[in-house]
Amino acid sequence: MTVDTEQQTRLYGVCDYFDAESLLTADERRVLGRLRTFLDEKARPLLADYWERGEFPDELAQPLIGLDLMEPAELTGAPGAERTPARGIYQGFRIFELARTDASLATFYTAQAGLFRTAIRVGASAEQQAEWMPKVIDFSLKGVFSLTEPESGSDIAGGLSTTARREGDVWILDGAKRWIGGAATADVLAVFARDVADGQVKAFLVEREAPGVTLEKIHGKTALRMMQNAHITLEGVRVPESMRLHNVNSFRDVAAMLRAMRSDVAWIATGIAAGAFEAALRYVTERRQFGRTLGSFQLVQEKLARMLGNVTSALSLVVRLTEQQSKGIYRDQDSALAKMQTSLLMRETVALAREVVGGNGITLETDVARFHADAEAVYSYEGTHEINALIVGRALTGESAFTR
């Protein structure tokens, strides 16, 4: 069997059945190609070593930022002129491209381009956006989304215990946040706290080095080892009213952010599945057993076909969701379904990849082990399988099955 030359030069040749290329403009493919080159030549050679050490490759951060991927001039217009935002489908494939190389790199970038940017886009007033958004886009204001707490993840809507107390034009925050990726290198933390006066959730940009803020690295992780997650303690932290996100006045406003962010995680899950599949495909076409390549055996080919089916199905889900959201249609059940299903498909795909690579599938050399381990973190964050299923079930039946 010969490999089509055009397929070899395409960004997503392994997904020909889906034909991802047709969704992107020539300029978008060019920007993504620039990212692909950086990831293949600069990032990939470093990943196994840094993953094993549990450290982030800081030397990649500034070059990655310098690629101008969030709102690239080729897609949005020259600086100073009237610019149009990059299309949602491009943004999705940017996440996909990062995740099919490494989940921690994707999480690092989307912490700014997805979570923090969404906090500003949805939660900030028009005046605040005018001041902060350009700095978010060029990374001169780096931030992280600080919602999850030590005792509250899935039940954060009712269980959020970090408090905010207003004294004149200053708010005083007390509490703790956990699993906050990238906090150690952020300028500000977007902290969500419950106003003791009215019981409603508010949001604040807290300087990372403000008095009363303590960050501790979470050790002992078996997934996303390169991503530096922090436990944050807030003790009497004083934040001016000007640094409160003025459009966040209840958890309903936070939920609007989560709809968009679940979409990003669905793209990450899809990218991880693609990365694991491609790593397994490379391996079985080179590894020989019983005098033949592994890829020539029937049972291996069956698993490869299932993996490609999973990647193709996941891409179909996230592309359709992105097209819908680009029209202004944001519904909890849609993003929840996409995150739930792509994570399931990802989990099966990384397991199948581990199977076909055999014993070498538990070593970092083949890349498969890294995808296999990192998938477990993505399976849980931005809503576990069960929580997202209940969101979908509520929309289907009109009945909430959440415990009270």
Tab-separated table of C-alpha atoms in Angstrom:
chain	number	residue	atom	x	y	z
A	1	MET	CA	0.000	0.000	0.000
A	2	THR	CA	1.409	3.423	-0.923
A	3	VAL	CA	0.830	6.571	1.094
A	4	ASP	CA	-0.685	9.466	-0.797
A	5	THR	CA	1.878	12.294	-1.146
A	6	GLU	CA	-0.817	14.918	-0.514
A	7	GLN	CA	-1.793	13.116	2.690
A	8	GLN	CA	1.791	13.343	3.951
A	9	THR	CA	1.869	17.123	3.497
A	10	ARG	CA	-1.509	17.799	5.068
A	11	LEU	CA	-1.779	18.883	8.682
A	12	TYR	CA	-4.336	16.219	9.534
A	13	GLY	CA	-3.730	13.517	6.961
A	14	VAL	CA	-4.678	10.724	9.359
A	15	CYS	CA	-8.165	12.174	9.610
A	16	ASP	CA	-8.924	12.143	5.878
A	17	TYR	CA	-12.363	10.662	6.440
A	18	PHE	CA	-13.190	13.777	8.451
A	19	ASP	CA	-11.291	16.153	6.119
A	20	ALA	CA	-10.391	18.687	8.797
A	21	GLU	CA	-8.432	20.744	6.264
A	22	SER	CA	-11.598	21.813	4.467
A	23	LEU	CA	-12.781	23.670	7.583
A	24	LEU	CA	-9.751	25.979	7.670
A	25	THR	CA	-8.681	28.827	5.414
A	26	ALA	CA	-5.255	28.873	3.811
A	27	ASP	CA	-4.095	31.533	6.304
A	28	GLU	CA	-5.383	29.490	9.248
A	29	ARG	CA	-3.566	26.402	7.986
A	30	ARG	CA	-0.403	28.478	7.617
A	31	VAL	CA	-0.569	29.710	11.229
A	32	LEU	CA	-1.291	26.206	12.495
A	33	GLY	CA	1.565	24.893	10.376
A	34	ARG	CA	3.874	27.382	12.090
A	35	LEU	CA	2.705	26.023	15.434
A	36	ARG	CA	3.174	22.419	14.230
A	37	THR	CA	6.777	23.140	13.217
A	38	PHE	CA	7.549	24.687	16.610
A	39	LEU	CA	5.986	21.784	18.480
A	40	ASP	CA	7.735	19.125	16.420
A	41	GLU	CA	11.172	20.737	16.343
A	42	LYS	CA	11.438	22.629	19.638
A	43	ALA	CA	8.918	21.144	22.065
A	44	ARG	CA	8.637	17.409	21.393
A	45	PRO	CA	12.335	16.589	22.043
A	46	LEU	CA	12.029	18.042	25.573
A	47	LEU	CA	8.743	16.534	26.703
A	48	ALA	CA	9.703	13.104	28.066
A	49	ASP	CA	12.478	14.493	30.241
A	50	TYR	CA	10.407	17.333	31.698
A	51	TRP	CA	7.375	15.079	32.193
A	52	GLU	CA	9.449	12.597	34.186
A	53	ARG	CA	10.960	15.397	36.281
A	54	GLY	CA	7.577	16.968	36.920
A	55	GLU	CA	8.758	20.376	35.731
A	56	PHE	CA	7.499	22.722	33.043
A	57	PRO	CA	9.907	23.518	30.163
A	58	ASP	CA	10.044	27.250	30.834
A	59	GLU	CA	12.294	27.810	27.819
A	60	LEU	CA	9.288	27.019	25.603
A	61	ALA	CA	6.928	29.551	27.156
A	62	GLN	CA	8.163	32.770	25.565
A	63	PRO	CA	8.791	31.278	22.100
A	64	LEU	CA	5.274	29.812	22.181
A	65	ILE	CA	3.815	33.179	23.176
A	66	GLY	CA	5.934	34.812	20.464
A	67	LEU	CA	4.208	32.756	17.758
A	68	ASP	CA	1.263	35.195	18.092
A	69	LEU	CA	-1.375	32.470	18.095
A	70	MET	CA	-4.208	33.962	20.120
A	71	GLU	CA	-5.218	36.665	17.638
A	72	PRO	CA	-2.617	36.370	14.844
A	73	ALA	CA	-2.246	39.369	12.550
A	74	GLU	CA	-2.632	37.134	9.465
A	75	LEU	CA	-6.163	36.294	10.591
A	76	THR	CA	-7.345	39.427	12.361
A	77	GLY	CA	-5.732	42.381	10.577
A	78	ALA	CA	-2.695	44.518	11.257
A	79	PRO	CA	-2.300	46.127	14.712
A	80	GLY	CA	-3.786	49.595	14.784
A	81	ALA	CA	-6.348	48.817	12.100
A	82	GLU	CA	-9.858	47.564	12.724
A	83	ARG	CA	-9.375	43.916	13.607
A	84	THR	CA	-11.781	40.984	13.462
A	85	PRO	CA	-11.426	38.156	16.003
A	86	ALA	CA	-9.931	34.861	14.906
A	87	ARG	CA	-12.606	32.334	14.009
A	88	GLY	CA	-13.728	29.844	16.609
A	89	ILE	CA	-12.792	26.919	14.372
A	90	TYR	CA	-9.207	28.167	14.165
A	91	GLN	CA	-9.087	28.558	17.940
A	92	GLY	CA	-10.351	25.008	18.335
A	93	PHE	CA	-7.726	23.538	16.040
A	94	ARG	CA	-5.062	25.590	17.835
A	95	ILE	CA	-6.016	23.750	21.037
A	96	PHE	CA	-6.175	20.450	19.140
A	97	GLU	CA	-2.674	20.998	17.743
A	98	LEU	CA	-1.219	21.727	21.166
A	99	ALA	CA	-2.964	18.761	22.813
A	100	ARG	CA	-1.973	16.257	20.132
A	101	THR	CA	1.605	17.142	21.112
A	102	ASP	CA	1.189	17.409	24.882
A	103	ALA	CA	-1.686	17.939	27.316
A	104	SER	CA	0.350	20.159	29.644
A	105	LEU	CA	1.323	22.503	26.806
A	106	ALA	CA	-2.335	22.737	25.803
A	107	THR	CA	-3.367	23.393	29.400
A	108	PHE	CA	-0.634	26.017	29.816
A	109	TYR	CA	-1.744	27.934	26.735
A	110	THR	CA	-5.485	27.641	27.305
A	111	ALA	CA	-5.067	28.778	30.908
A	112	GLN	CA	-4.454	32.198	29.336
A	113	ALA	CA	-6.171	31.998	25.942
A	114	GLY	CA	-9.203	30.112	27.228
A	115	LEU	CA	-9.880	30.309	30.949
A	116	PHE	CA	-8.415	33.696	31.863
A	117	ARG	CA	-9.474	35.341	28.628
A	118	THR	CA	-13.018	34.035	29.118
A	119	ALA	CA	-13.060	35.431	32.646
A	120	ILE	CA	-12.242	38.877	31.249
A	121	ARG	CA	-14.471	38.587	28.174
A	122	VAL	CA	-17.533	37.486	30.149
A	123	GLY	CA	-16.886	38.945	33.581
A	124	ALA	CA	-15.278	42.340	32.999
A	125	SER	CA	-17.143	45.545	32.262
A	126	ALA	CA	-16.656	47.256	28.894
A	127	GLU	CA	-14.199	49.688	30.474
A	128	GLN	CA	-12.243	46.890	32.140
A	129	GLN	CA	-12.136	44.910	28.919
A	130	ALA	CA	-10.806	47.903	27.007
A	131	GLU	CA	-7.944	48.153	29.500
A	132	TRP	CA	-7.163	44.486	30.094
A	133	MET	CA	-8.039	42.511	26.967
A	134	PRO	CA	-5.156	43.764	24.770
A	135	LYS	CA	-2.772	42.791	27.579
A	136	VAL	CA	-4.379	39.371	27.862
A	137	ILE	CA	-3.969	38.777	24.119
A	138	ASP	CA	-0.267	39.703	24.057
A	139	PHE	CA	0.398	37.987	27.427
A	140	SER	CA	1.628	41.189	29.081
A	141	LEU	CA	-1.050	40.478	31.705
A	142	LYS	CA	-0.892	36.773	32.533
A	143	GLY	CA	-3.664	35.300	34.622
A	144	VAL	CA	-5.284	32.092	35.792
A	145	PHE	CA	-8.839	31.014	36.597
A	146	SER	CA	-9.116	30.254	40.323
A	147	LEU	CA	-12.453	28.599	41.069
A	148	THR	CA	-11.889	25.058	42.411
A	149	GLU	CA	-11.345	24.708	46.154
A	150	PRO	CA	-9.775	22.014	48.362
A	151	GLU	CA	-13.171	20.696	49.456
A	152	SER	CA	-15.290	21.690	46.462
A	153	GLY	CA	-14.941	20.691	42.827
A	154	SER	CA	-18.130	19.315	41.312
A	155	ASP	CA	-20.258	21.002	43.998
A	156	ILE	CA	-18.555	24.376	43.709
A	157	ALA	CA	-21.803	26.176	42.820
A	158	GLY	CA	-23.161	25.646	46.309
A	159	GLY	CA	-19.967	24.730	48.104
A	160	LEU	CA	-17.773	27.730	47.300
A	161	SER	CA	-16.423	28.811	50.680
A	162	THR	CA	-13.852	31.513	49.871
A	163	THR	CA	-15.355	34.751	51.176
A	164	ALA	CA	-15.258	38.396	50.135
A	165	ARG	CA	-16.088	41.193	52.563
A	166	ARG	CA	-16.363	44.784	51.395
A	167	GLU	CA	-14.965	47.680	53.402
A	168	GLY	CA	-15.465	50.913	51.481
A	169	ASP	CA	-13.681	50.620	48.147
A	170	VAL	CA	-11.697	47.560	49.232
A	171	TRP	CA	-12.647	43.876	49.371
A	172	ILE	CA	-11.053	41.465	51.828
A	173	LEU	CA	-10.713	37.847	50.650
A	174	ASP	CA	-10.234	34.759	52.805
A	175	GLY	CA	-10.153	31.130	51.725
A	176	ALA	CA	-8.272	28.667	49.545
A	177	LYS	CA	-8.137	27.489	45.916
A	178	ARG	CA	-6.666	24.242	44.594
A	179	TRP	CA	-5.519	22.695	41.314
A	180	ILE	CA	-4.847	26.121	39.804
A	181	GLY	CA	-2.550	25.469	36.835
A	182	GLY	CA	0.043	28.088	35.989
A	183	ALA	CA	-0.549	30.184	39.091
A	184	ALA	CA	3.149	30.418	39.954
A	185	THR	CA	3.953	32.361	36.775
A	186	ALA	CA	0.759	34.444	36.561
A	187	ASP	CA	0.603	38.162	37.236
A	188	VAL	CA	-2.926	37.960	38.624
A	189	LEU	CA	-5.311	35.293	39.882
A	190	ALA	CA	-8.985	35.516	38.860
A	191	VAL	CA	-10.420	34.511	42.245
A	192	PHE	CA	-14.078	33.653	42.772
A	193	ALA	CA	-15.458	34.294	46.257
A	194	ARG	CA	-18.815	34.478	48.010
A	195	ASP	CA	-19.879	37.958	49.132
A	196	VAL	CA	-20.738	37.681	52.834
A	197	ALA	CA	-23.265	40.509	52.453
A	198	ASP	CA	-25.583	38.922	49.873
A	199	GLY	CA	-24.273	35.367	49.526
A	200	GLN	CA	-23.629	35.840	45.805
A	201	VAL	CA	-20.439	34.922	43.954
A	202	LYS	CA	-18.129	37.737	42.900
A	203	ALA	CA	-14.811	37.658	41.022
A	204	PHE	CA	-11.582	39.572	41.600
A	205	LEU	CA	-8.193	39.974	39.956
A	206	VAL	CA	-5.728	39.370	42.776
A	207	GLU	CA	-2.042	40.100	42.339
A	208	ARG	CA	-0.085	36.886	42.774
A	209	GLU	CA	2.392	38.527	45.133
A	210	ALA	CA	-0.187	40.496	47.124
A	211	PRO	CA	0.163	40.339	50.930
A	212	GLY	CA	-1.794	37.360	52.271
A	213	VAL	CA	-1.451	35.226	49.106
A	214	THR	CA	0.470	31.963	49.523
A	215	LEU	CA	1.128	29.469	46.710
A	216	GLU	CA	2.221	25.867	47.213
A	217	LYS	CA	3.084	23.501	44.364
A	218	ILE	CA	1.031	20.302	44.362
A	219	HIS	CA	3.440	17.352	44.328
A	220	GLY	CA	2.956	13.659	43.642
A	221	LYS	CA	0.800	13.920	40.515
A	222	THR	CA	0.633	11.031	38.048
A	223	ALA	CA	-0.942	13.120	35.254
A	224	LEU	CA	-0.181	16.528	33.735
A	225	ARG	CA	3.154	16.281	35.488
A	226	MET	CA	4.671	19.191	33.557
A	227	MET	CA	1.796	21.521	34.404
A	228	GLN	CA	2.496	23.262	37.697
A	229	ASN	CA	-0.715	23.163	39.748
A	230	ALA	CA	-0.949	25.222	42.913
A	231	HIS	CA	-2.759	25.236	46.215
A	232	ILE	CA	-3.508	28.891	46.960
A	233	THR	CA	-4.244	30.274	50.417
A	234	LEU	CA	-5.838	33.714	50.811
A	235	GLU	CA	-5.638	35.341	54.238
A	236	GLY	CA	-7.013	38.857	54.588
A	237	VAL	CA	-6.083	39.719	50.997
A	238	ARG	CA	-7.109	43.291	50.153
A	239	VAL	CA	-8.366	43.948	46.611
A	240	PRO	CA	-9.631	47.327	45.332
A	241	GLU	CA	-13.125	47.549	43.877
A	242	SER	CA	-11.534	48.516	40.552
A	243	MET	CA	-10.088	44.995	40.359
A	244	ARG	CA	-13.433	43.280	40.824
A	245	LEU	CA	-14.905	41.850	37.605
A	246	HIS	CA	-17.987	44.026	37.495
A	247	ASN	CA	-20.154	41.683	35.426
A	248	VAL	CA	-19.859	38.764	37.835
A	249	ASN	CA	-22.618	39.059	40.411
A	250	SER	CA	-23.829	35.466	40.852
A	251	PHE	CA	-22.840	31.900	40.043
A	252	ARG	CA	-25.042	32.186	36.966
A	253	ASP	CA	-22.390	34.519	35.535
A	254	VAL	CA	-19.683	31.974	36.364
A	255	ALA	CA	-21.722	29.248	34.636
A	256	ALA	CA	-21.666	31.317	31.439
A	257	MET	CA	-17.868	31.097	31.533
A	258	LEU	CA	-17.903	27.358	32.166
A	259	ARG	CA	-19.964	26.732	29.029
A	260	ALA	CA	-17.194	28.168	26.884
A	261	MET	CA	-14.383	26.526	28.829
A	262	ARG	CA	-15.876	23.029	28.613
A	263	SER	CA	-15.701	23.442	24.853
A	264	ASP	CA	-11.959	24.080	25.092
A	265	VAL	CA	-11.468	20.954	27.208
A	266	ALA	CA	-13.422	18.898	24.666
A	267	TRP	CA	-10.910	20.064	22.047
A	268	ILE	CA	-8.047	19.097	24.393
A	269	ALA	CA	-9.525	15.614	24.869
A	270	THR	CA	-9.836	15.244	21.108
A	271	GLY	CA	-6.231	16.341	20.590
A	272	ILE	CA	-4.939	13.888	23.197
A	273	ALA	CA	-6.802	11.055	21.466
A	274	ALA	CA	-5.280	12.080	18.123
A	275	GLY	CA	-1.783	12.312	19.615
A	276	ALA	CA	-2.019	8.872	21.205
A	277	PHE	CA	-3.371	7.347	17.992
A	278	GLU	CA	-0.635	8.893	15.850
A	279	ALA	CA	2.084	7.795	18.285
A	280	ALA	CA	0.725	4.234	18.251
A	281	LEU	CA	0.471	4.263	14.446
A	282	ARG	CA	4.104	5.341	14.129
A	283	TYR	CA	5.194	2.587	16.461
A	284	VAL	CA	3.313	-0.327	14.864
A	285	THR	CA	4.524	0.573	11.378
A	286	GLU	CA	8.156	0.348	12.581
A	287	ARG	CA	8.165	-2.336	15.282
A	288	ARG	CA	8.677	-5.885	14.046
A	289	GLN	CA	7.544	-9.087	15.755
A	290	PHE	CA	7.422	-12.624	14.303
A	291	GLY	CA	9.206	-11.302	11.236
A	292	ARG	CA	6.497	-8.742	10.410
A	293	THR	CA	5.581	-5.220	11.432
A	294	LEU	CA	2.984	-5.041	14.190
A	295	GLY	CA	0.788	-3.015	11.863
A	296	SER	CA	0.379	-6.032	9.577
A	297	PHE	CA	-1.562	-8.049	12.174
A	298	GLN	CA	-5.350	-8.175	12.005
A	299	LEU	CA	-6.026	-7.470	15.683
A	300	VAL	CA	-3.698	-4.447	15.659
A	301	GLN	CA	-5.406	-3.062	12.570
A	302	GLU	CA	-8.797	-3.474	14.237
A	303	LYS	CA	-7.604	-1.387	17.195
A	304	LEU	CA	-6.132	1.241	14.866
A	305	ALA	CA	-9.464	1.491	13.064
A	306	ARG	CA	-11.313	1.957	16.368
A	307	MET	CA	-8.874	4.660	17.425
A	308	LEU	CA	-9.310	6.556	14.174
A	309	GLY	CA	-13.081	6.174	14.504
A	310	ASN	CA	-12.899	7.697	17.973
A	311	VAL	CA	-10.781	10.644	16.826
A	312	THR	CA	-13.059	11.266	13.859
A	313	SER	CA	-16.188	11.104	16.036
A	314	ALA	CA	-14.699	13.457	18.616
A	315	LEU	CA	-13.675	15.931	15.931
A	316	SER	CA	-17.211	15.871	14.569
A	317	LEU	CA	-18.584	16.733	17.999
A	318	VAL	CA	-16.221	19.596	18.771
A	319	VAL	CA	-16.440	21.105	15.296
A	320	ARG	CA	-20.235	21.084	15.415
A	321	LEU	CA	-20.216	22.601	18.904
A	322	THR	CA	-17.799	25.336	17.796
A	323	GLU	CA	-19.906	26.133	14.726
A	324	GLN	CA	-22.950	26.437	16.958
A	325	GLN	CA	-21.215	28.686	19.467
A	326	SER	CA	-19.868	30.844	16.639
A	327	LYS	CA	-23.514	31.642	15.895
A	328	GLY	CA	-23.989	32.791	19.496
A	329	ILE	CA	-25.715	29.605	20.681
A	330	TYR	CA	-24.284	28.609	24.063
A	331	ARG	CA	-26.143	25.895	25.972
A	332	ASP	CA	-24.936	23.999	29.018
A	333	GLN	CA	-26.076	20.651	27.692
A	334	ASP	CA	-24.205	21.054	24.406
A	335	SER	CA	-20.794	21.788	25.914
A	336	ALA	CA	-21.404	19.175	28.633
A	337	LEU	CA	-22.231	16.513	26.035
A	338	ALA	CA	-19.128	17.353	24.022
A	339	LYS	CA	-16.831	17.258	27.062
A	340	MET	CA	-18.417	14.043	28.343
A	341	GLN	CA	-18.264	12.148	25.061
A	342	THR	CA	-14.867	13.308	23.809
A	343	SER	CA	-13.375	12.371	27.180
A	344	LEU	CA	-14.877	8.890	26.940
A	345	LEU	CA	-13.530	8.467	23.417
A	346	MET	CA	-10.151	9.801	24.527
A	347	ARG	CA	-9.967	7.364	27.425
A	348	GLU	CA	-10.664	4.381	25.188
A	349	THR	CA	-8.235	5.623	22.536
A	350	VAL	CA	-5.266	6.071	24.865
A	351	ALA	CA	-5.947	2.609	26.323
A	352	LEU	CA	-5.992	1.045	22.856
A	353	ALA	CA	-2.796	2.899	21.973
A	354	ARG	CA	-1.156	1.516	25.121
A	355	GLU	CA	-2.294	-1.981	24.134
A	356	VAL	CA	-0.867	-2.017	20.625
A	357	VAL	CA	2.481	-0.597	21.755
A	358	GLY	CA	2.797	-3.397	24.308
A	359	GLY	CA	5.372	-3.188	27.080
A	360	ASN	CA	6.985	-0.148	25.494
A	361	GLY	CA	3.663	1.619	25.980
A	362	ILE	CA	4.538	2.276	29.616
A	363	THR	CA	7.775	4.059	28.717
A	364	LEU	CA	8.011	7.745	27.827
A	365	GLU	CA	10.084	6.983	24.741
A	366	THR	CA	7.051	6.196	22.563
A	367	ASP	CA	4.945	9.193	23.783
A	368	VAL	CA	1.997	6.840	24.362
A	369	ALA	CA	2.563	6.569	28.128
A	370	ARG	CA	2.459	10.354	28.493
A	371	PHE	CA	-0.872	10.600	26.663
A	372	HIS	CA	-2.215	7.594	28.593
A	373	ALA	CA	-1.451	9.166	31.980
A	374	ASP	CA	-2.415	12.747	31.105
A	375	ALA	CA	-5.803	11.642	29.794
A	376	GLU	CA	-6.906	10.820	33.338
A	377	ALA	CA	-6.613	14.447	34.423
A	378	VAL	CA	-8.522	15.715	31.399
A	379	TYR	CA	-11.209	13.075	31.957
A	380	SER	CA	-11.994	14.722	35.317
A	381	TYR	CA	-11.459	18.454	34.984
A	382	GLU	CA	-14.072	20.972	33.777
A	383	GLY	CA	-16.740	18.572	34.978
A	384	THR	CA	-16.463	14.844	35.614
A	385	HIS	CA	-18.240	12.374	33.342
A	386	GLU	CA	-21.067	12.052	35.856
A	387	ILE	CA	-21.610	15.779	36.337
A	388	ASN	CA	-21.691	16.450	32.607
A	389	ALA	CA	-24.054	13.497	32.105
A	390	LEU	CA	-26.438	14.983	34.682
A	391	ILE	CA	-26.369	18.335	32.899
A	392	VAL	CA	-27.378	16.571	29.677
A	393	GLY	CA	-29.956	14.455	31.496
A	394	ARG	CA	-31.541	17.544	33.030
A	395	ALA	CA	-31.948	19.069	29.585
A	396	LEU	CA	-33.428	15.841	28.211
A	397	THR	CA	-35.981	15.228	30.954
A	398	GLY	CA	-36.568	18.623	32.517
A	399	GLU	CA	-35.731	17.019	35.877
A	400	SER	CA	-32.600	17.777	37.893
A	401	ALA	CA	-30.953	14.679	39.368
A	402	PHE	CA	-28.285	16.638	41.223
A	403	THR	CA	-28.215	15.955	44.943
A	404	ARG	CA	-29.346	18.787	47.146
